[in-house]
Coordinates of N, CA, C and O in Angstrom, one line a residue:
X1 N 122.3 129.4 96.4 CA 120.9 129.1 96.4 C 120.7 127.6 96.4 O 121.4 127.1 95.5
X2 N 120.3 126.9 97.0 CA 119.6 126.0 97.3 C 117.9 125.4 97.2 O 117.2 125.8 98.1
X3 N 117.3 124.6 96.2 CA 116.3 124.4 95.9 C 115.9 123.0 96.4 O 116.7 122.1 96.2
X4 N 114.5 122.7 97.5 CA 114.6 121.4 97.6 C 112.9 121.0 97.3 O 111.9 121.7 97.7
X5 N 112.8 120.4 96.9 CA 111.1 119.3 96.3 C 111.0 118.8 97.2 O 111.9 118.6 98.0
X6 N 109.4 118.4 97.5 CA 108.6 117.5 97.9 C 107.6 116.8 97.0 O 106.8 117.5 96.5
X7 N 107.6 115.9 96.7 CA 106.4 115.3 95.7 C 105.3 114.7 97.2 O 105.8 114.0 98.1
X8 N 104.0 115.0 97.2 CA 103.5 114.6 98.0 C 102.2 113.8 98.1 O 101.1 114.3 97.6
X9 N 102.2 112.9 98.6 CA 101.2 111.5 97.7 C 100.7 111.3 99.0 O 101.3 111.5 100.0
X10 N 99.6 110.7 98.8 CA 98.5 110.5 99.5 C 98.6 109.7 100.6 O 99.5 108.8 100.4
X11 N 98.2 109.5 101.7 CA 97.9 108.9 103.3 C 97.0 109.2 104.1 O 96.8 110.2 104.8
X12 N 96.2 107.3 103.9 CA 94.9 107.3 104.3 C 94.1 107.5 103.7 O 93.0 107.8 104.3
X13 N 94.1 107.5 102.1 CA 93.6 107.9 101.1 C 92.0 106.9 101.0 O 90.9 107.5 100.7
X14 N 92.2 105.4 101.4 CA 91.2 104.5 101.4 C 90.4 104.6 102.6 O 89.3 104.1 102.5
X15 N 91.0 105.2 103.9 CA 90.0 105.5 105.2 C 89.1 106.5 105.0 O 87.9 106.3 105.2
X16 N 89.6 107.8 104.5 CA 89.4 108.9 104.4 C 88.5 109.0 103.3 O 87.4 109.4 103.8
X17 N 88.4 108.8 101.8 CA 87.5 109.1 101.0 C 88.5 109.8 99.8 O 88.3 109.4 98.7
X18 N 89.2 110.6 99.8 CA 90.0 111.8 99.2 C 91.7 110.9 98.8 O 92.1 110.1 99.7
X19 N 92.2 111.1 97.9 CA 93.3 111.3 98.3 C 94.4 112.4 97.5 O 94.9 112.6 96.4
X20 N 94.4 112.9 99.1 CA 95.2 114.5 98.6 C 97.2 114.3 98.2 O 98.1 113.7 98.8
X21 N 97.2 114.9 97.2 CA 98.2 114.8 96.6 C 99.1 116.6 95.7 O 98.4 117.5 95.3
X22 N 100.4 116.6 95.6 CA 100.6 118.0 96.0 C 102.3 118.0 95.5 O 103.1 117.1 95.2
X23 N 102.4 118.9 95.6 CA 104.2 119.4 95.5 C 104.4 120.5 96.4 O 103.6 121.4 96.8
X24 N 105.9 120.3 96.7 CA 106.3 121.4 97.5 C 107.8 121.7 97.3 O 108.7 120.8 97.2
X25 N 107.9 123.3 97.3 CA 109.4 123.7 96.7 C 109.7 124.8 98.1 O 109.0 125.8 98.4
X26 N 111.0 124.2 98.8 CA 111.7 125.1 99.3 C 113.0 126.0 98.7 O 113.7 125.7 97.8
X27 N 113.0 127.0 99.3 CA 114.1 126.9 97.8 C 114.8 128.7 99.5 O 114.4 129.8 99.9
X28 N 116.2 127.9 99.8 CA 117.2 128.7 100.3 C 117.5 129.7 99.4 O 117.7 129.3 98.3
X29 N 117.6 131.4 99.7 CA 118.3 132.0 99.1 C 119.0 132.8 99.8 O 118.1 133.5 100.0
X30 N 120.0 133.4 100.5 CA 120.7 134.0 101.2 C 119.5 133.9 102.4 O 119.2 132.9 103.0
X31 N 119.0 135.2 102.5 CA 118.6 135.5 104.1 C 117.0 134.5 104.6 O 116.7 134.2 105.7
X32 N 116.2 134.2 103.4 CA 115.1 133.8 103.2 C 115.3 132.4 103.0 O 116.3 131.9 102.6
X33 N 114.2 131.9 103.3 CA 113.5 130.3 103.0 C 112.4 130.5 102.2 O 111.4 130.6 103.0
X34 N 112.0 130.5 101.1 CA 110.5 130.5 100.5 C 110.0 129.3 100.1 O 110.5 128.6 99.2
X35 N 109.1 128.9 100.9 CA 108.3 127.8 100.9 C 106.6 127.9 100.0 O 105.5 128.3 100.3
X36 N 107.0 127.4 99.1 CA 105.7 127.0 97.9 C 105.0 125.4 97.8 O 105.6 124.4 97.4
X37 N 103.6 125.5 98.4 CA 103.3 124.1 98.3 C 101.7 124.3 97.8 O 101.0 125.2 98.3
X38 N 101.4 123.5 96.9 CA 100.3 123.4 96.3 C 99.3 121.8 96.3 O 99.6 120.9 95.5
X39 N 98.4 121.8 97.1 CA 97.6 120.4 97.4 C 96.7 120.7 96.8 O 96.2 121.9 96.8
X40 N 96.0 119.3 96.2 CA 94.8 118.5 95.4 C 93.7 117.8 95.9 O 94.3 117.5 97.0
X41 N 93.0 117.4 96.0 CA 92.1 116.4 96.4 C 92.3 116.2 98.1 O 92.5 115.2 98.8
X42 N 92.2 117.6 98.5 CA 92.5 117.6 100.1 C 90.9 117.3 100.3 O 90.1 117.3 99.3
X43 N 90.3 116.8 102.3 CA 89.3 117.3 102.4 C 88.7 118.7 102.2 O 89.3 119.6 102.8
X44 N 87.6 119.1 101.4 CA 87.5 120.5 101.1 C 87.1 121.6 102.6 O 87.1 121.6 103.8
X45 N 86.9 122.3 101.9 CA 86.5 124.0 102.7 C 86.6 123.5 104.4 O 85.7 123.5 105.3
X46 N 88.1 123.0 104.5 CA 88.5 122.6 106.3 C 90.2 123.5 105.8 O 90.8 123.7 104.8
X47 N 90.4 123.8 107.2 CA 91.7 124.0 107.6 C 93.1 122.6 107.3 O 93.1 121.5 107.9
X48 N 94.0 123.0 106.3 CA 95.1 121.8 106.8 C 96.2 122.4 107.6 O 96.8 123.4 107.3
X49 N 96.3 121.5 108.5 CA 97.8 122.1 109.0 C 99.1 121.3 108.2 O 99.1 120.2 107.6
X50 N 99.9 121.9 108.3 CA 101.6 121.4 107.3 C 102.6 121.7 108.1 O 102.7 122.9 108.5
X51 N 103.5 120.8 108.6 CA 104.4 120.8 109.0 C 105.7 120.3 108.4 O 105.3 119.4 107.7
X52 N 107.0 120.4 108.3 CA 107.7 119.4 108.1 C 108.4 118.3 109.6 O 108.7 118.6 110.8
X53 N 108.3 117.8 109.4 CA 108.8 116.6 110.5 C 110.5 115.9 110.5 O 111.1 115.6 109.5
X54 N 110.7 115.8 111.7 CA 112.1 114.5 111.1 C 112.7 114.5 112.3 O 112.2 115.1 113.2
X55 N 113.9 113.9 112.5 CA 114.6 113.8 114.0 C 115.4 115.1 114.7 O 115.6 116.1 114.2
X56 N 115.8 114.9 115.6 CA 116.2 116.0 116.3 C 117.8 115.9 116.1 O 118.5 116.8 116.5
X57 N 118.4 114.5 115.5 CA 119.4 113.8 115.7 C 119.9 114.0 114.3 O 121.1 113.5 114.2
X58 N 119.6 114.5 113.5 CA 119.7 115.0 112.5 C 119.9 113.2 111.2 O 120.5 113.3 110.1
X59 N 119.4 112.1 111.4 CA 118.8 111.4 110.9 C 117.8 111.3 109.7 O 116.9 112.1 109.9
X60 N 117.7 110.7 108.6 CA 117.2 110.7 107.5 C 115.8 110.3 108.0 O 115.6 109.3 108.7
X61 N 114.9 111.2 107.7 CA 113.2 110.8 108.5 C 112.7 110.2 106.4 O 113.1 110.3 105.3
X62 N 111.9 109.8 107.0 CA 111.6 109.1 105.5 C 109.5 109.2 106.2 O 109.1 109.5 107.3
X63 N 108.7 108.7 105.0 CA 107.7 108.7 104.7 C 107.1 107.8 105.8 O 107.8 107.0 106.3
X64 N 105.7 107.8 106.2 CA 104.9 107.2 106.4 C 104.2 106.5 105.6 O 103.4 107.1 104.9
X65 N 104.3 104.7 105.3 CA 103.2 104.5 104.9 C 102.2 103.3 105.3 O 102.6 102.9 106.4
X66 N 101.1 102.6 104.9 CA 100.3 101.6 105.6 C 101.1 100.9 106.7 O 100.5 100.7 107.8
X67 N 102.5 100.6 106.4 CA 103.2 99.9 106.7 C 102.9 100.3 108.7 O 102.7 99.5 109.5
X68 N 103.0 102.0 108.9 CA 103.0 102.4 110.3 C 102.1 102.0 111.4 O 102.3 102.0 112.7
X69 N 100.8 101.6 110.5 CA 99.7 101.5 111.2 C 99.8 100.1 111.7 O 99.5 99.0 111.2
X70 N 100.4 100.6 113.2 CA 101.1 99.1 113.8 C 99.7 98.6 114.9 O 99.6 97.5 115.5
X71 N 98.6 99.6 115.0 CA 97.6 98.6 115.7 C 96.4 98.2 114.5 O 95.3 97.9 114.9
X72 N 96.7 98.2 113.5 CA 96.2 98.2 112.4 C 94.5 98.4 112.2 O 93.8 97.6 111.6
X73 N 94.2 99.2 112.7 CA 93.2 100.2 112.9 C 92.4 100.6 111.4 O 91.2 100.8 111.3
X74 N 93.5 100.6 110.0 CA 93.0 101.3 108.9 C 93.4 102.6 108.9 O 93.2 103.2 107.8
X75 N 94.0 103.5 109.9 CA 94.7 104.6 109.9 C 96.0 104.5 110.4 O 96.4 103.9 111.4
X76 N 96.7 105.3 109.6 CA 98.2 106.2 110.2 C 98.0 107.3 110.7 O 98.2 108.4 110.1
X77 N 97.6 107.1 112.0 CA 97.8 108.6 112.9 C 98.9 109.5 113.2 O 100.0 109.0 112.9
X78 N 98.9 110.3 113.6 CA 100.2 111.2 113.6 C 101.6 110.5 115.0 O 102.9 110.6 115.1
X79 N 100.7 109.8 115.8 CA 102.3 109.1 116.9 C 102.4 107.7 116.0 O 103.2 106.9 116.4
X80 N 101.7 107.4 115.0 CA 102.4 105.8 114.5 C 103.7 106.3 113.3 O 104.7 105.6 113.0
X81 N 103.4 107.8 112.9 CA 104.6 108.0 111.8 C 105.5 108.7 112.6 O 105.7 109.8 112.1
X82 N 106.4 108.6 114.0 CA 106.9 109.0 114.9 C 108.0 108.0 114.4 O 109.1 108.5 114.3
X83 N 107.9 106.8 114.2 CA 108.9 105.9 114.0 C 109.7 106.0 112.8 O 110.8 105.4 112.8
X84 N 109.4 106.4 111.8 CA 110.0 106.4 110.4 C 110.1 108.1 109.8 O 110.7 108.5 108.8
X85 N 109.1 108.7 111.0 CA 109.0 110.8 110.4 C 109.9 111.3 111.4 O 110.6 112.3 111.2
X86 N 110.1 110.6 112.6 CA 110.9 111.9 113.2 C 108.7 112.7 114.2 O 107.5 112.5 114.3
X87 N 109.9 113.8 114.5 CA 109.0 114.9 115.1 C 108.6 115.9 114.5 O 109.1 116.3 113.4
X88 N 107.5 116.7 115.2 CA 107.0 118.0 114.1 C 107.7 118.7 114.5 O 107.7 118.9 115.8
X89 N 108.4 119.4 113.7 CA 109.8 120.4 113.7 C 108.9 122.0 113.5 O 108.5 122.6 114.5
X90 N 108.6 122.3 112.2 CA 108.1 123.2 111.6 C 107.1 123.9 111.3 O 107.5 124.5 110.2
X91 N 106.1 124.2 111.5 CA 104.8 124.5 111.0 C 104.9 125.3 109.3 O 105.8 126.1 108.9
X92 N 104.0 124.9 108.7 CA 103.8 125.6 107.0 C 102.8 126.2 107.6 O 101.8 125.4 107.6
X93 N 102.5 127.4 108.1 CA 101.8 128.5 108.8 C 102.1 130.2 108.1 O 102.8 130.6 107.2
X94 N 101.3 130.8 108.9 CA 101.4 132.0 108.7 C 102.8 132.6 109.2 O 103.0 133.7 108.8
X95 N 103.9 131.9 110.1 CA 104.3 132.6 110.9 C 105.5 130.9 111.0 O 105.7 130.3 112.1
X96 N 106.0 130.4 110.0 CA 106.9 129.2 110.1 C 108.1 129.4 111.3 O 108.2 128.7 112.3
X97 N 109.0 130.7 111.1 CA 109.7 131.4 112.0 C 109.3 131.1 113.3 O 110.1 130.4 113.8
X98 N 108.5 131.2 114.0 CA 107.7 130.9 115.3 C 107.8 130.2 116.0 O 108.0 130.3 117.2
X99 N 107.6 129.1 115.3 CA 107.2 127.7 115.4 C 106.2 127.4 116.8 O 106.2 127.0 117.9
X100 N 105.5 128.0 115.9 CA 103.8 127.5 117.0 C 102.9 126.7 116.2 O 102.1 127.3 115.5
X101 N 102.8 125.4 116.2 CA 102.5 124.7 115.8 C 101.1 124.5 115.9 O 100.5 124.6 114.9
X102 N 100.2 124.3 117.5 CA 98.9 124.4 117.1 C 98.0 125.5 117.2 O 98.0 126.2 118.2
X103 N 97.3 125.6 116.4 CA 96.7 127.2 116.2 C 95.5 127.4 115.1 O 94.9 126.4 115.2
X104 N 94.9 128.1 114.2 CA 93.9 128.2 113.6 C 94.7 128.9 112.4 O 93.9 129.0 111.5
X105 N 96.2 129.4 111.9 CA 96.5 130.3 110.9 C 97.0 129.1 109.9 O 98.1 129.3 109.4
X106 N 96.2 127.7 109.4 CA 97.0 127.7 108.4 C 96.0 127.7 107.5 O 94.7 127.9 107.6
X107 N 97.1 127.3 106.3 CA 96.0 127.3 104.8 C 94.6 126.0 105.0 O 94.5 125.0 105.7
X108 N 93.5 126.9 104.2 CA 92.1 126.5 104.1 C 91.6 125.6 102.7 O 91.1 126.1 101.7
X109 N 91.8 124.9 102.8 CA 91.1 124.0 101.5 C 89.7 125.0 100.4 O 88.8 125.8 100.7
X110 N 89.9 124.7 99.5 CA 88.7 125.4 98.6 C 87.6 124.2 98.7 O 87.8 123.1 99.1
X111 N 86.2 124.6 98.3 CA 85.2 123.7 97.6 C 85.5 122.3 96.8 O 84.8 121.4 96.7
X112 N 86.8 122.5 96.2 CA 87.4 121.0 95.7 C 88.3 120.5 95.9 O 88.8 119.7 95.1
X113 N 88.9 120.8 97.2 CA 89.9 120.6 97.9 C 91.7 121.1 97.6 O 92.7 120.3 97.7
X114 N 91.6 122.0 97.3 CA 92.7 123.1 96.7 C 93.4 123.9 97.4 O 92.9 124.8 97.9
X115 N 94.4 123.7 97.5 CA 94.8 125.2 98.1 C 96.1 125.2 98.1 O 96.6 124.1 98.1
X116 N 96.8 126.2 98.0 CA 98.2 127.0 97.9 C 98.5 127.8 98.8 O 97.7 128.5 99.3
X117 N 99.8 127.8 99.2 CA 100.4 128.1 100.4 C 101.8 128.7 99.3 O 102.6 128.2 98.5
X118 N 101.5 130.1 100.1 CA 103.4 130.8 99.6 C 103.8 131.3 101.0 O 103.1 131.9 101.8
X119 N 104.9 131.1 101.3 CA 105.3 132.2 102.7 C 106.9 132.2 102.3 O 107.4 131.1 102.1
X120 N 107.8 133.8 102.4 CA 109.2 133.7 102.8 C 109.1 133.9 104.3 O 108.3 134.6 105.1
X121 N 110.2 133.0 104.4 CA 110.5 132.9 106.3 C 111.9 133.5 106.7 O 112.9 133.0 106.3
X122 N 111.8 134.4 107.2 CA 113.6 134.5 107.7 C 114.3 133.7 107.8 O 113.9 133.1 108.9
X123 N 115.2 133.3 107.3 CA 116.0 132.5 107.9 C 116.8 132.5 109.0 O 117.3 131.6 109.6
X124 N 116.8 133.7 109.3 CA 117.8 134.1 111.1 C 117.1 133.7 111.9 O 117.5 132.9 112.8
X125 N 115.5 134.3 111.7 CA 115.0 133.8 113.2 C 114.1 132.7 112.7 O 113.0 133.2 112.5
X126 N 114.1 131.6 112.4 CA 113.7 130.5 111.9 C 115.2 129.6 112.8 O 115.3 128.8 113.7
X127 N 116.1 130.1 112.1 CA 117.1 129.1 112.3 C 117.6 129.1 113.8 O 118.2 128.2 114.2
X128 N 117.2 130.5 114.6 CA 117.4 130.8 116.1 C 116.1 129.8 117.0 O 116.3 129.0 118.0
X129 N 115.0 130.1 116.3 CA 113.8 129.3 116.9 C 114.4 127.6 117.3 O 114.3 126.9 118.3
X130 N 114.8 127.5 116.1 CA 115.4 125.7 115.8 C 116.1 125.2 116.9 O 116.0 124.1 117.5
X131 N 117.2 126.3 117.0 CA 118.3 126.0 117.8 C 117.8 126.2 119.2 O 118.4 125.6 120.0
X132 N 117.2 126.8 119.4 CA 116.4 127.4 121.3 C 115.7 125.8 121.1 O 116.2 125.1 122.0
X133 N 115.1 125.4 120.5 CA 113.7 124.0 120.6 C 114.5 122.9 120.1 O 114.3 122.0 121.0
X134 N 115.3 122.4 119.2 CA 116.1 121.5 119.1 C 117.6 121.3 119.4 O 118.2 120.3 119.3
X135 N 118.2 122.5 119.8 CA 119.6 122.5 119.7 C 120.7 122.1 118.6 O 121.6 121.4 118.6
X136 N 120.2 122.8 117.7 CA 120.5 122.7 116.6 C 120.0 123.8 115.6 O 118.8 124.1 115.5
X137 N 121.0 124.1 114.9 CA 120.4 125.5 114.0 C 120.3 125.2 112.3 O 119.9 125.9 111.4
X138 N 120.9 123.4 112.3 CA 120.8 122.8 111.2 C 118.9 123.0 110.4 O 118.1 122.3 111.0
X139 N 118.6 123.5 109.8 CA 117.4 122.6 108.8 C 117.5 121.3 108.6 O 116.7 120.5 109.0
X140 N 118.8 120.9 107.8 CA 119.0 119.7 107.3 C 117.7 119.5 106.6 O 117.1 118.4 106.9
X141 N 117.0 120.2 105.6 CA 115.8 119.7 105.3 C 115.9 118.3 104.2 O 115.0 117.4 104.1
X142 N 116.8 118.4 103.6 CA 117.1 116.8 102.8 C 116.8 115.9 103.5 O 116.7 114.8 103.1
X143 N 116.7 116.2 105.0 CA 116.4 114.8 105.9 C 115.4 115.1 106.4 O 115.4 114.8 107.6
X144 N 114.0 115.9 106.0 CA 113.5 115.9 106.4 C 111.8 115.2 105.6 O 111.8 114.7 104.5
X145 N 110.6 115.4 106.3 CA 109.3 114.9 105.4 C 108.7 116.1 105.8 O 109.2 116.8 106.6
X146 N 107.5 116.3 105.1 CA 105.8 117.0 104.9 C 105.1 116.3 105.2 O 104.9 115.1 104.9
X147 N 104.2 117.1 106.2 CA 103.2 115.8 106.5 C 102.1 117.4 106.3 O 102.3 118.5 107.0
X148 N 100.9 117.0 105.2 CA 99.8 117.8 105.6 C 98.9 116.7 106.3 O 99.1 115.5 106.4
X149 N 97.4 117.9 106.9 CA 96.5 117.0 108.2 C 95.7 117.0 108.0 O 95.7 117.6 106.9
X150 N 94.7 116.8 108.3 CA 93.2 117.1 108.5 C 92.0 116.4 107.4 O 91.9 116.3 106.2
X151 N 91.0 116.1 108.4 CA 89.7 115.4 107.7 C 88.8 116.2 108.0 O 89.2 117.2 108.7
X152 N 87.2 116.3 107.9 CA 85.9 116.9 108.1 C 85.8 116.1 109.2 O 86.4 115.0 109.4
X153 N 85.1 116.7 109.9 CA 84.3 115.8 111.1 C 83.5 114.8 110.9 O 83.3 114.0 111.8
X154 N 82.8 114.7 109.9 CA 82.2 113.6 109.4 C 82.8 111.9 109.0 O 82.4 110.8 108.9
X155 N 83.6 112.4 109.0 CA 84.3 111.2 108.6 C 84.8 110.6 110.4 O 85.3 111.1 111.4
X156 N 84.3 109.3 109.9 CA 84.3 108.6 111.4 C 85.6 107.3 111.7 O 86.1 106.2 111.2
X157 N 85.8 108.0 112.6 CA 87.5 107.8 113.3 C 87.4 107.0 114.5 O 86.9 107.4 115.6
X158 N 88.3 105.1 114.0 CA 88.2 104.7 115.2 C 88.4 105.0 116.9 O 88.5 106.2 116.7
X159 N 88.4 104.9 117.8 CA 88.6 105.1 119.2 C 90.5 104.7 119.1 O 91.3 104.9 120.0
X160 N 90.7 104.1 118.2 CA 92.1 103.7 118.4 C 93.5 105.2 117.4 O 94.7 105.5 117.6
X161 N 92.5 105.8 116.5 CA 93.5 106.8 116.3 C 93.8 107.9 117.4 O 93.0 108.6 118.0
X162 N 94.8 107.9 117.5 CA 95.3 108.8 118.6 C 96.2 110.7 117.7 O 96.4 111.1 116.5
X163 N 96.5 111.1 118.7 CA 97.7 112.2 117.9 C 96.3 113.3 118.2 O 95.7 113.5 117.2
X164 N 95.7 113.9 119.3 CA 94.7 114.6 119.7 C 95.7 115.7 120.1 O 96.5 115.3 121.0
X165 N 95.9 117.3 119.6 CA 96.9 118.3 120.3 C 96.0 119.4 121.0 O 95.1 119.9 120.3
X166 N 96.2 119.8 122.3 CA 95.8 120.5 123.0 C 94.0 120.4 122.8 O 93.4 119.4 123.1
X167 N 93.5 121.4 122.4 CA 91.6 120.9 122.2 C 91.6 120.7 120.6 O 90.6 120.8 119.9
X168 N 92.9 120.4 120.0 CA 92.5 120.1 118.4 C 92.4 118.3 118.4 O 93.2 117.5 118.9
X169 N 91.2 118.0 117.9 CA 91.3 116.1 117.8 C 92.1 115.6 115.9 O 92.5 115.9 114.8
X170 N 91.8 114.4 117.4 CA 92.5 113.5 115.6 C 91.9 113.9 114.6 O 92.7 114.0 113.7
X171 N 90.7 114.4 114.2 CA 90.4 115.3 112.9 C 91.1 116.0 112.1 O 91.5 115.8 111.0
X172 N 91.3 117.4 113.1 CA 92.4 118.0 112.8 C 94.4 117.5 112.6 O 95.1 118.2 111.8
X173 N 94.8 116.4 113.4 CA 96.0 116.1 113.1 C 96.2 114.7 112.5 O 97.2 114.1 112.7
X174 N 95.2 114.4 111.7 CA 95.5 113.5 111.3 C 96.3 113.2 109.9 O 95.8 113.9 109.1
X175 N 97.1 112.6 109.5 CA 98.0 112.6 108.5 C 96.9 112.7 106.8 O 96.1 111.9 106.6
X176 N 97.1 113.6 106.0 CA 96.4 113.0 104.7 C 97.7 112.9 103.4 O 97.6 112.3 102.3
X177 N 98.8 113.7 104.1 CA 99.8 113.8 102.6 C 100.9 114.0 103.5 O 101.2 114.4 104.6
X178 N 101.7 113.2 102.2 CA 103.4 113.2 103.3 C 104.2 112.9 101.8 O 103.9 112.1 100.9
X179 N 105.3 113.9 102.0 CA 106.3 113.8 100.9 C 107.9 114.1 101.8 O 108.1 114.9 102.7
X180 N 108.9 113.1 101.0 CA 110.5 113.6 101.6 C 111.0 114.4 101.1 O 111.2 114.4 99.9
X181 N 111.2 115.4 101.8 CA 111.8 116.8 100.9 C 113.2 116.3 100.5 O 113.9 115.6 101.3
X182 N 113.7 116.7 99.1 CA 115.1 115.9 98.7 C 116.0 117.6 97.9 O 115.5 118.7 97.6
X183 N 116.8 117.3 97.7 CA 117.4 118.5 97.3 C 117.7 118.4 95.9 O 118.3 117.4 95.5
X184 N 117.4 119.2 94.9 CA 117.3 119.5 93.4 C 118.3 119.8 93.4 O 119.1 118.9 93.2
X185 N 118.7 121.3 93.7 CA 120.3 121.6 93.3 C 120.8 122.9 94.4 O 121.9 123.3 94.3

């Protein structure tokens, strides 16, 4: 068995109004992956999407922070943490195995911005998905980050944030929490 942490701290916490902050435990056990993550001070009663991110190259992806926001706008959008995250690998969805990334099934924020996410994932076809889309059947999640997303529509977003997926806008993918998953034991 294999157990790996996320401590997951806030981004964009000063643009946005909120800052959402959270843990997350993967934890390998033979055939399963069970993924446990629990966020705080998210935007409320909205959808977050959760992915983990990181290179295809199997490279150490490390954190986003102010540091990314290279047109310096006041936001880290989802293509400025491309340089230090890597790619979205994974969805924290109904359906991780899958890997269908944009969609409507992930966890929903409560009235004070709360929410808990439990899912076991197969590991066979999780690790088959990986290998068909990255060529590679590694996780390697020690090298990987968490990035949760999403703001209210209300909250007003320069013309310069980008990271808009299929009819979801920067609202929806915008970075609010990001932690490096590291391996406990």
């Amino acid at each position: 068995m294999k157990i790996y942490r996320a401590e997951l701290v806030p981004l964009n916490a000063n643009a946005i109004g909120t800052a959402a902050h959270g843990q997350a435990v993967l934890i390998e056990n033979g055939a399963n992956l069970t993924i446990n993550l629990e966020l705080f001070d998210t935007p409320a009663n909205i959808q977050h999407w959760e992915h983990f991110h990181g290179f295809p190259d199997n490279r150490p992806a490390e954190i986003a922070t102010s540091a990314q926001d290279v047109n310096h706008d006041g936001f880290v959008d989802l293509p400025e943490t491309g340089a230090v995250s890597g790619t979205t690998m994974v969805p924290l969805d109904n359906a991780p195995h899958k890997m269908n990334i944009p969609h409507d099934d992930y966890p929903v924020a409560d009235a004070n911005g709360h929410f808990a996410y439990t899912k076991v994932v197969p590991l066979t076809e999780l690790d088959a998905k990986f290998k068909a889309t990255f060529n590679d059947s590694d996780l390697a999640l020690d090298k990987r980050v968490i990035y949760v997303h999403g703001v209210t529509d209300d909250v007003v977003l320069p013309d310069t944030v980008a990271g808009a997926v299929g009819h979801y806008s920067t609202h929806v993918t915008l970075p609010i929490a990001v932690g490096k998953i590291e391996l406990v034991n």
